[in-house]
Amino acid sequence: MRKLQNIMVTGGCGFIGSNFIHYLFEDTGFDGRVINVDKLTYAGNPANLVRIEQKYGGTRYFFERVDIVDFDALDAVFDKYDIDTVIHFAAESHVDRSIHGPKAFIRTNVLGTFNLLEQARKRWRPGDGRHFHHISTDEVYGSAEPGDYFYETTAYSPRSPYSASKAAADHLVRSYANTYGLSTTVTIASNNYGPYQFPEKLLPLMINNMLEEKPLPVYGDGMNVRDWLYVGDHCSAVWMVAVHGKSGQTYNAGGENEWTNIELVQRLCGIMEAKTGKTPGHYKRLITFVKDRPGHDRRYALNCDKIKKQIGWKQSVDFEEGLDKTVDWYLNNRQWVENVKTGEYREWIRKNYSI
Ligand code: NAD
Ligand code: DAU
């Protein structure tokens, strides 16, 4: 068991990173410090962490607006806080954007990960208790045939610029364990859903379009399959592996909860119709099949035996409950969606961070 105290969380203002920081402070008994390193791209929103900032800001929570591609800026942060742990979420994360403009993905996901590893290698020594945990995605394994599952031993076969950049990062992380004896672990997760997800991703985009009575764009035939994991369960997997995982190892953490996109969107329509008092079918009529995503992977499916048996992790939120909580969050936080869409939160950032 590792005692992790001065934790650099990269990408802590994004969807999963901000959920993770809440989880760490509020649900784990963690008593150390978190240094949130985030560049604040379009996807990073420090307003996600207001509660944490108010309670722990300046004592146990620190925000550093830093691009992980900037080696010198990272150097200063590692020195200033005597970082003993990196939990690395920061990434360009949206597949469609990687198709439109892959360069930012190579820059952040590959070069940024390399810089963090180099910073750790420069300072840390094998056996000194310091640890690097990297967050990855089921997309690195490629597309699964019906009935097949991805194991930690499955050969990588990334098929989009996003997944190729994440695969490169994973290989770099493992190579630092093997070559330099750096203590590292990797978790590989499936599609996350929950609060604070940027409304470019399937679920929040659909909820938002329903509320605006806009078409609900389903790519291709809608039969692509994704495995849905509640974000809180992903956070617990990351923390348990960072604390208990064996160095050099990778652990799959999925929802074991597969849905075709069309089934999921239809289900979401039903929930939204019930919650907003609309007649059955009101939102379903907005479903529109559109041109497919280029290179669209058909199915992802993780086998999670290893993390369950070796770490003792399991999912705690079932899909009905998770979807219900997620829809309620978006209905109760309309202003959050408006802010990230309109860029109003950028004003908040400028005011609060003197940027
Ligand atoms: P996100 O896009 O919501 O957030 C990414 C965060 O990283 C943002 O706060 C952004 O400002 C920050 N960032 C981007 N480039 C940066 C840079 N150069 N320097 C510093 N900060 C930078 O992403 P997310 O959905 O929260 O995903 C987090 C991690 O989890 C990613 O590594 C992603 O690959 C992985 N992952 C995501 C999912 C999912 O379903 N969302 C599933 C599996 C794995
Ligand atoms: O599998 C894990 C991955 O899940 C993460 O690594 C990525 O960071 C995360 O973005 C997510 O990738 P996907 O491409 O699966 O997520 P997205 O929400 O973009 O799309 C989910 C599915 O829905 C996918 O099959 C494409 C489809 N889709 C998506 C959008 C945005 C639509 O049919 N219509 C849409 O408008």
mmCIF file with all atom_site columns, N, CA, C and O in Angstrom, residues 284-326:
data_model
loop_
_atom_site.group_PDB
_atom_site.id
_atom_site.type_symbol
_atom_site.label_atom_id
_atom_site.label_alt_id
_atom_site.label_comp_id
_atom_site.label_asym_id
_atom_site.label_entity_id
_atom_site.label_seq_id
_atom_site.pdbx_PDB_ins_code
_atom_site.Cartn_x
_atom_site.Cartn_y
_atom_site.Cartn_z
_atom_site.occupancy
_atom_site.B_iso_or_equiv
_atom_site.pdbx_formal_charge
_atom_site.auth_seq_id
_atom_site.auth_comp_id
_atom_site.auth_asym_id
_atom_site.auth_atom_id
_atom_site.pdbx_PDB_model_num
ATOM 1   N N  . LYS A 1 284 ? -38.079 11.369  -28.710 1.00 0.00 ? 284 LYS A N  1
ATOM 2   C CA . LYS A 1 284 ? -37.643 10.315  -29.672 1.00 0.00 ? 284 LYS A CA 1
ATOM 3   C C  . LYS A 1 284 ? -37.810 10.795  -31.113 1.00 0.00 ? 284 LYS A C  1
ATOM 4   O O  . LYS A 1 284 ? -37.019 10.455  -31.990 1.00 0.00 ? 284 LYS A O  1
ATOM 5   N N  . ARG A 1 285 ? -38.811 11.644  -31.341 1.00 0.00 ? 285 ARG A N  1
ATOM 6   C CA . ARG A 1 285 ? -39.036 12.093  -32.725 1.00 0.00 ? 285 ARG A CA 1
ATOM 7   C C  . ARG A 1 285 ? -37.880 12.961  -33.211 1.00 0.00 ? 285 ARG A C  1
ATOM 8   O O  . ARG A 1 285 ? -37.740 13.226  -34.407 1.00 0.00 ? 285 ARG A O  1
ATOM 9   N N  . LEU A 1 286 ? -37.026 13.421  -32.291 1.00 0.00 ? 286 LEU A N  1
ATOM 10  C CA . LEU A 1 286 ? -35.888 14.267  -32.697 1.00 0.00 ? 286 LEU A CA 1
ATOM 11  C C  . LEU A 1 286 ? -34.680 13.443  -33.152 1.00 0.00 ? 286 LEU A C  1
ATOM 12  O O  . LEU A 1 286 ? -33.705 13.987  -33.677 1.00 0.00 ? 286 LEU A O  1
ATOM 13  N N  . ILE A 1 287 ? -34.729 12.111  -32.943 1.00 0.00 ? 287 ILE A N  1
ATOM 14  C CA . ILE A 1 287 ? -33.577 11.268  -33.326 1.00 0.00 ? 287 ILE A CA 1
ATOM 15  C C  . ILE A 1 287 ? -33.376 11.342  -34.837 1.00 0.00 ? 287 ILE A C  1
ATOM 16  O O  . ILE A 1 287 ? -34.316 11.148  -35.619 1.00 0.00 ? 287 ILE A O  1
ATOM 17  N N  . THR A 1 288 ? -32.137 11.660  -35.228 1.00 0.00 ? 288 THR A N  1
ATOM 18  C CA . THR A 1 288 ? -31.810 11.820  -36.651 1.00 0.00 ? 288 THR A CA 1
ATOM 19  C C  . THR A 1 288 ? -30.531 11.042  -36.952 1.00 0.00 ? 288 THR A C  1
ATOM 20  O O  . THR A 1 288 ? -29.499 11.288  -36.317 1.00 0.00 ? 288 THR A O  1
ATOM 21  N N  . PHE A 1 289 ? -30.600 10.104  -37.873 1.00 0.00 ? 289 PHE A N  1
ATOM 22  C CA . PHE A 1 289 ? -29.385 9.376   -38.256 1.00 0.00 ? 289 PHE A CA 1
ATOM 23  C C  . PHE A 1 289 ? -28.556 10.262  -39.180 1.00 0.00 ? 289 PHE A C  1
ATOM 24  O O  . PHE A 1 289 ? -29.090 10.813  -40.151 1.00 0.00 ? 289 PHE A O  1
ATOM 25  N N  . VAL A 1 290 ? -27.283 10.418  -38.849 1.00 0.00 ? 290 VAL A N  1
ATOM 26  C CA . VAL A 1 290 ? -26.412 11.294  -39.641 1.00 0.00 ? 290 VAL A CA 1
ATOM 27  C C  . VAL A 1 290 ? -25.215 10.485  -40.141 1.00 0.00 ? 290 VAL A C  1
ATOM 28  O O  . VAL A 1 290 ? -25.011 9.344   -39.736 1.00 0.00 ? 290 VAL A O  1
ATOM 29  N N  . LYS A 1 291 ? -24.431 11.137  -41.003 1.00 0.00 ? 291 LYS A N  1
ATOM 30  C CA . LYS A 1 291 ? -23.236 10.511  -41.585 1.00 0.00 ? 291 LYS A CA 1
ATOM 31  C C  . LYS A 1 291 ? -22.358 9.945   -40.465 1.00 0.00 ? 291 LYS A C  1
ATOM 32  O O  . LYS A 1 291 ? -22.194 10.581  -39.424 1.00 0.00 ? 291 LYS A O  1
ATOM 33  N N  . ASP A 1 292 ? -21.754 8.802   -40.719 1.00 0.00 ? 292 ASP A N  1
ATOM 34  C CA . ASP A 1 292 ? -20.983 8.136   -39.664 1.00 0.00 ? 292 ASP A CA 1
ATOM 35  C C  . ASP A 1 292 ? -19.652 8.856   -39.401 1.00 0.00 ? 292 ASP A C  1
ATOM 36  O O  . ASP A 1 292 ? -19.117 9.546   -40.281 1.00 0.00 ? 292 ASP A O  1
ATOM 37  N N  . ARG A 1 293 ? -19.143 8.666   -38.184 1.00 0.00 ? 293 ARG A N  1
ATOM 38  C CA . ARG A 1 293 ? -17.790 9.129   -37.833 1.00 0.00 ? 293 ARG A CA 1
ATOM 39  C C  . ARG A 1 293 ? -16.780 8.318   -38.659 1.00 0.00 ? 293 ARG A C  1
ATOM 40  O O  . ARG A 1 293 ? -16.879 7.084   -38.688 1.00 0.00 ? 293 ARG A O  1
ATOM 41  N N  . PRO A 1 294 ? -15.790 8.953   -39.304 1.00 0.00 ? 294 PRO A N  1
ATOM 42  C CA . PRO A 1 294 ? -14.801 8.165   -40.058 1.00 0.00 ? 294 PRO A CA 1
ATOM 43  C C  . PRO A 1 294 ? -14.065 7.197   -39.126 1.00 0.00 ? 294 PRO A C  1
ATOM 44  O O  . PRO A 1 294 ? -13.646 7.585   -38.036 1.00 0.00 ? 294 PRO A O  1
ATOM 45  N N  . GLY A 1 295 ? -13.925 5.950   -39.566 1.00 0.00 ? 295 GLY A N  1
ATOM 46  C CA . GLY A 1 295 ? -13.179 4.951   -38.784 1.00 0.00 ? 295 GLY A CA 1
ATOM 47  C C  . GLY A 1 295 ? -13.851 4.582   -37.466 1.00 0.00 ? 295 GLY A C  1
ATOM 48  O O  . GLY A 1 295 ? -13.192 4.095   -36.549 1.00 0.00 ? 295 GLY A O  1
ATOM 49  N N  . HIS A 1 296 ? -15.139 4.786   -37.376 1.00 0.00 ? 296 HIS A N  1
ATOM 50  C CA . HIS A 1 296 ? -15.912 4.589   -36.137 1.00 0.00 ? 296 HIS A CA 1
ATOM 51  C C  . HIS A 1 296 ? -15.784 3.148   -35.608 1.00 0.00 ? 296 HIS A C  1
ATOM 52  O O  . HIS A 1 296 ? -16.278 2.208   -36.237 1.00 0.00 ? 296 HIS A O  1
ATOM 53  N N  . ASP A 1 297 ? -15.170 2.973   -34.444 1.00 0.00 ? 297 ASP A N  1
ATOM 54  C CA . ASP A 1 297 ? -15.043 1.632   -33.862 1.00 0.00 ? 297 ASP A CA 1
ATOM 55  C C  . ASP A 1 297 ? -16.417 1.079   -33.527 1.00 0.00 ? 297 ASP A C  1
ATOM 56  O O  . ASP A 1 297 ? -17.269 1.780   -32.970 1.00 0.00 ? 297 ASP A O  1
ATOM 57  N N  . ARG A 1 298 ? -16.611 -0.224  -33.846 1.00 0.00 ? 298 ARG A N  1
ATOM 58  C CA . ARG A 1 298 ? -17.950 -0.796  -33.700 1.00 0.00 ? 298 ARG A CA 1
ATOM 59  C C  . ARG A 1 298 ? -18.287 -1.103  -32.235 1.00 0.00 ? 298 ARG A C  1
ATOM 60  O O  . ARG A 1 298 ? -19.399 -0.891  -31.792 1.00 0.00 ? 298 ARG A O  1
ATOM 61  N N  . ARG A 1 299 ? -17.328 -1.645  -31.529 1.00 0.00 ? 299 ARG A N  1
ATOM 62  C CA . ARG A 1 299 ? -17.660 -2.075  -30.149 1.00 0.00 ? 299 ARG A CA 1
ATOM 63  C C  . ARG A 1 299 ? -16.419 -2.048  -29.272 1.00 0.00 ? 299 ARG A C  1
ATOM 64  O O  . ARG A 1 299 ? -15.328 -2.385  -29.743 1.00 0.00 ? 299 ARG A O  1
ATOM 65  N N  . TYR A 1 300 ? -16.607 -1.639  -28.024 1.00 0.00 ? 300 TYR A N  1
ATOM 66  C CA . TYR A 1 300 ? -15.566 -1.780  -27.007 1.00 0.00 ? 300 TYR A CA 1
ATOM 67  C C  . TYR A 1 300 ? -16.127 -2.654  -25.888 1.00 0.00 ? 300 TYR A C  1
ATOM 68  O O  . TYR A 1 300 ? -17.291 -2.502  -25.502 1.00 0.00 ? 300 TYR A O  1
ATOM 69  N N  . ALA A 1 301 ? -15.280 -3.511  -25.315 1.00 0.00 ? 301 ALA A N  1
ATOM 70  C CA . ALA A 1 301 ? -15.743 -4.372  -24.222 1.00 0.00 ? 301 ALA A CA 1
ATOM 71  C C  . ALA A 1 301 ? -14.543 -4.834  -23.401 1.00 0.00 ? 301 ALA A C  1
ATOM 72  O O  . ALA A 1 301 ? -13.675 -5.540  -23.923 1.00 0.00 ? 301 ALA A O  1
ATOM 73  N N  . LEU A 1 302 ? -14.502 -4.415  -22.144 1.00 0.00 ? 302 LEU A N  1
ATOM 74  C CA . LEU A 1 302 ? -13.365 -4.736  -21.285 1.00 0.00 ? 302 LEU A CA 1
ATOM 75  C C  . LEU A 1 302 ? -13.669 -5.941  -20.399 1.00 0.00 ? 302 LEU A C  1
ATOM 76  O O  . LEU A 1 302 ? -14.755 -6.009  -19.809 1.00 0.00 ? 302 LEU A O  1
ATOM 77  N N  . ASN A 1 303 ? -12.706 -6.822  -20.256 1.00 0.00 ? 303 ASN A N  1
ATOM 78  C CA . ASN A 1 303 ? -12.782 -7.832  -19.206 1.00 0.00 ? 303 ASN A CA 1
ATOM 79  C C  . ASN A 1 303 ? -12.149 -7.228  -17.953 1.00 0.00 ? 303 ASN A C  1
ATOM 80  O O  . ASN A 1 303 ? -11.027 -6.723  -17.999 1.00 0.00 ? 303 ASN A O  1
ATOM 81  N N  . CYS A 1 304 ? -12.855 -7.289  -16.815 1.00 0.00 ? 304 CYS A N  1
ATOM 82  C CA . CYS A 1 304 ? -12.394 -6.599  -15.598 1.00 0.00 ? 304 CYS A CA 1
ATOM 83  C C  . CYS A 1 304 ? -11.999 -7.567  -14.483 1.00 0.00 ? 304 CYS A C  1
ATOM 84  O O  . CYS A 1 304 ? -11.942 -7.181  -13.307 1.00 0.00 ? 304 CYS A O  1
ATOM 85  N N  . ASP A 1 305 ? -11.731 -8.810  -14.812 1.00 0.00 ? 305 ASP A N  1
ATOM 86  C CA . ASP A 1 305 ? -11.412 -9.802  -13.767 1.00 0.00 ? 305 ASP A CA 1
ATOM 87  C C  . ASP A 1 305 ? -10.183 -9.402  -12.951 1.00 0.00 ? 305 ASP A C  1
ATOM 88  O O  . ASP A 1 305 ? -10.147 -9.584  -11.732 1.00 0.00 ? 305 ASP A O  1
ATOM 89  N N  . LYS A 1 306 ? -9.168  -8.867  -13.626 1.00 0.00 ? 306 LYS A N  1
ATOM 90  C CA . LYS A 1 306 ? -7.895  -8.607  -12.936 1.00 0.00 ? 306 LYS A CA 1
ATOM 91  C C  . LYS A 1 306 ? -8.070  -7.584  -11.811 1.00 0.00 ? 306 LYS A C  1
ATOM 92  O O  . LYS A 1 306 ? -7.644  -7.816  -10.673 1.00 0.00 ? 306 LYS A O  1
ATOM 93  N N  . ILE A 1 307 ? -8.706  -6.468  -12.109 1.00 0.00 ? 307 ILE A N  1
ATOM 94  C CA . ILE A 1 307 ? -8.857  -5.417  -11.082 1.00 0.00 ? 307 ILE A CA 1
ATOM 95  C C  . ILE A 1 307 ? -9.771  -5.906  -9.947  1.00 0.00 ? 307 ILE A C  1
ATOM 96  O O  . ILE A 1 307 ? -9.582  -5.554  -8.779  1.00 0.00 ? 307 ILE A O  1
ATOM 97  N N  . LYS A 1 308 ? -10.727 -6.736  -10.290 1.00 0.00 ? 308 LYS A N  1
ATOM 98  C CA . LYS A 1 308 ? -11.632 -7.247  -9.256  1.00 0.00 ? 308 LYS A CA 1
ATOM 99  C C  . LYS A 1 308 ? -10.904 -8.221  -8.333  1.00 0.00 ? 308 LYS A C  1
ATOM 100 O O  . LYS A 1 308 ? -11.005 -8.116  -7.110  1.00 0.00 ? 308 LYS A O  1
ATOM 101 N N  . LYS A 1 309 ? -10.176 -9.148  -8.947  1.00 0.00 ? 309 LYS A N  1
ATOM 102 C CA . LYS A 1 309 ? -9.496  -10.180 -8.130  1.00 0.00 ? 309 LYS A CA 1
ATOM 103 C C  . LYS A 1 309 ? -8.287  -9.615  -7.404  1.00 0.00 ? 309 LYS A C  1
ATOM 104 O O  . LYS A 1 309 ? -8.070  -9.891  -6.231  1.00 0.00 ? 309 LYS A O  1
ATOM 105 N N  . GLN A 1 310 ? -7.480  -8.813  -8.093  1.00 0.00 ? 310 GLN A N  1
ATOM 106 C CA . GLN A 1 310 ? -6.196  -8.405  -7.486  1.00 0.00 ? 310 GLN A CA 1
ATOM 107 C C  . GLN A 1 310 ? -6.306  -7.142  -6.636  1.00 0.00 ? 310 GLN A C  1
ATOM 108 O O  . GLN A 1 310 ? -5.526  -6.928  -5.727  1.00 0.00 ? 310 GLN A O  1
ATOM 109 N N  . ILE A 1 311 ? -7.273  -6.273  -6.951  1.00 0.00 ? 311 ILE A N  1
ATOM 110 C CA . ILE A 1 311 ? -7.358  -4.983  -6.242  1.00 0.00 ? 311 ILE A CA 1
ATOM 111 C C  . ILE A 1 311 ? -8.605  -4.918  -5.361  1.00 0.00 ? 311 ILE A C  1
ATOM 112 O O  . ILE A 1 311 ? -8.684  -4.123  -4.430  1.00 0.00 ? 311 ILE A O  1
ATOM 113 N N  . GLY A 1 312 ? -9.605  -5.719  -5.702  1.00 0.00 ? 312 GLY A N  1
ATOM 114 C CA . GLY A 1 312 ? -10.836 -5.702  -4.905  1.00 0.00 ? 312 GLY A CA 1
ATOM 115 C C  . GLY A 1 312 ? -11.804 -4.605  -5.318  1.00 0.00 ? 312 GLY A C  1
ATOM 116 O O  . GLY A 1 312 ? -12.741 -4.280  -4.584  1.00 0.00 ? 312 GLY A O  1
ATOM 117 N N  . TRP A 1 313 ? -11.598 -4.032  -6.524  1.00 0.00 ? 313 TRP A N  1
ATOM 118 C CA . TRP A 1 313 ? -12.507 -2.991  -7.021  1.00 0.00 ? 313 TRP A CA 1
ATOM 119 C C  . TRP A 1 313 ? -13.742 -3.622  -7.644  1.00 0.00 ? 313 TRP A C  1
ATOM 120 O O  . TRP A 1 313 ? -13.673 -4.722  -8.215  1.00 0.00 ? 313 TRP A O  1
ATOM 121 N N  . LYS A 1 314 ? -14.893 -2.941  -7.522  1.00 0.00 ? 314 LYS A N  1
ATOM 122 C CA . LYS A 1 314 ? -16.032 -3.298  -8.365  1.00 0.00 ? 314 LYS A CA 1
ATOM 123 C C  . LYS A 1 314 ? -16.894 -2.056  -8.583  1.00 0.00 ? 314 LYS A C  1
ATOM 124 O O  . LYS A 1 314 ? -16.764 -1.073  -7.829  1.00 0.00 ? 314 LYS A O  1
ATOM 125 N N  . GLN A 1 315 ? -17.732 -2.101  -9.591  1.00 0.00 ? 315 GLN A N  1
ATOM 126 C CA . GLN A 1 315 ? -18.634 -0.981  -9.843  1.00 0.00 ? 315 GLN A CA 1
ATOM 127 C C  . GLN A 1 315 ? -19.663 -0.921  -8.705  1.00 0.00 ? 315 GLN A C  1
ATOM 128 O O  . GLN A 1 315 ? -20.078 -1.962  -8.185  1.00 0.00 ? 315 GLN A O  1
ATOM 129 N N  . SER A 1 316 ? -20.053 0.310   -8.335  1.00 0.00 ? 316 SER A N  1
ATOM 130 C CA . SER A 1 316 ? -21.039 0.411   -7.254  1.00 0.00 ? 316 SER A CA 1
ATOM 131 C C  . SER A 1 316 ? -22.350 1.071   -7.711  1.00 0.00 ? 316 SER A C  1
ATOM 132 O O  . SER A 1 316 ? -23.332 1.042   -6.996  1.00 0.00 ? 316 SER A O  1
ATOM 133 N N  . VAL A 1 317 ? -22.320 1.679   -8.885  1.00 0.00 ? 317 VAL A N  1
ATOM 134 C CA . VAL A 1 317 ? -23.520 2.407   -9.343  1.00 0.00 ? 317 VAL A CA 1
ATOM 135 C C  . VAL A 1 317 ? -24.105 1.676   -10.547 1.00 0.00 ? 317 VAL A C  1
ATOM 136 O O  . VAL A 1 317 ? -23.419 1.519   -11.566 1.00 0.00 ? 317 VAL A O  1
ATOM 137 N N  . ASP A 1 318 ? -25.359 1.200   -10.425 1.00 0.00 ? 318 ASP A N  1
ATOM 138 C CA . ASP A 1 318 ? -25.907 0.523   -11.602 1.00 0.00 ? 318 ASP A CA 1
ATOM 139 C C  . ASP A 1 318 ? -26.421 1.569   -12.601 1.00 0.00 ? 318 ASP A C  1
ATOM 140 O O  . ASP A 1 318 ? -26.540 2.745   -12.285 1.00 0.00 ? 318 ASP A O  1
ATOM 141 N N  . PHE A 1 319 ? -26.700 1.099   -13.812 1.00 0.00 ? 319 PHE A N  1
ATOM 142 C CA . PHE A 1 319 ? -26.912 2.051   -14.909 1.00 0.00 ? 319 PHE A CA 1
ATOM 143 C C  . PHE A 1 319 ? -28.174 2.884   -14.719 1.00 0.00 ? 319 PHE A C  1
ATOM 144 O O  . PHE A 1 319 ? -28.195 4.072   -15.008 1.00 0.00 ? 319 PHE A O  1
ATOM 145 N N  . GLU A 1 320 ? -29.196 2.254   -14.190 1.00 0.00 ? 320 GLU A N  1
ATOM 146 C CA . GLU A 1 320 ? -30.456 2.981   -14.001 1.00 0.00 ? 320 GLU A CA 1
ATOM 147 C C  . GLU A 1 320 ? -30.233 4.159   -13.033 1.00 0.00 ? 320 GLU A C  1
ATOM 148 O O  . GLU A 1 320 ? -30.611 5.304   -13.311 1.00 0.00 ? 320 GLU A O  1
ATOM 149 N N  . GLU A 1 321 ? -29.572 3.824   -11.916 1.00 0.00 ? 321 GLU A N  1
ATOM 150 C CA . GLU A 1 321 ? -29.298 4.850   -10.906 1.00 0.00 ? 321 GLU A CA 1
ATOM 151 C C  . GLU A 1 321 ? -28.351 5.928   -11.462 1.00 0.00 ? 321 GLU A C  1
ATOM 152 O O  . GLU A 1 321 ? -28.550 7.129   -11.278 1.00 0.00 ? 321 GLU A O  1
ATOM 153 N N  . GLY A 1 322 ? -27.314 5.467   -12.167 1.00 0.00 ? 322 GLY A N  1
ATOM 154 C CA . GLY A 1 322 ? -26.310 6.402   -12.710 1.00 0.00 ? 322 GLY A CA 1
ATOM 155 C C  . GLY A 1 322 ? -26.914 7.347   -13.735 1.00 0.00 ? 322 GLY A C  1
ATOM 156 O O  . GLY A 1 322 ? -26.660 8.555   -13.709 1.00 0.00 ? 322 GLY A O  1
ATOM 157 N N  . LEU A 1 323 ? -27.744 6.793   -14.623 1.00 0.00 ? 323 LEU A N  1
ATOM 158 C CA . LEU A 1 323 ? -28.370 7.643   -15.646 1.00 0.00 ? 323 LEU A CA 1
ATOM 159 C C  . LEU A 1 323 ? -29.312 8.653   -14.990 1.00 0.00 ? 323 LEU A C  1
ATOM 160 O O  . LEU A 1 323 ? -29.365 9.829   -15.366 1.00 0.00 ? 323 LEU A O  1
ATOM 161 N N  . ASP A 1 324 ? -30.056 8.163   -14.007 1.00 0.00 ? 324 ASP A N  1
ATOM 162 C CA . ASP A 1 324 ? -30.995 9.018   -13.295 1.00 0.00 ? 324 ASP A CA 1
ATOM 163 C C  . ASP A 1 324 ? -30.259 10.196  -12.631 1.00 0.00 ? 324 ASP A C  1
ATOM 164 O O  . ASP A 1 324 ? -30.652 11.355  -12.768 1.00 0.00 ? 324 ASP A O  1
ATOM 165 N N  . LYS A 1 325 ? -29.149 9.880   -11.942 1.00 0.00 ? 325 LYS A N  1
ATOM 166 C CA . LYS A 1 325 ? -28.370 10.930  -11.266 1.00 0.00 ? 325 LYS A CA 1
ATOM 167 C C  . LYS A 1 325 ? -27.795 11.913  -12.296 1.00 0.00 ? 325 LYS A C  1
ATOM 168 O O  . LYS A 1 325 ? -27.739 13.111  -12.069 1.00 0.00 ? 325 LYS A O  1
ATOM 169 N N  . THR A 1 326 ? -27.348 11.352  -13.419 1.00 0.00 ? 326 THR A N  1
ATOM 170 C CA . THR A 1 326 ? -26.704 12.195  -14.440 1.00 0.00 ? 326 THR A CA 1
ATOM 171 C C  . THR A 1 326 ? -27.724 13.148  -15.062 1.00 0.00 ? 326 THR A C  1
ATOM 172 O O  . THR A 1 326 ? -27.473 14.355  -15.191 1.00 0.00 ? 326 THR A O  1
#
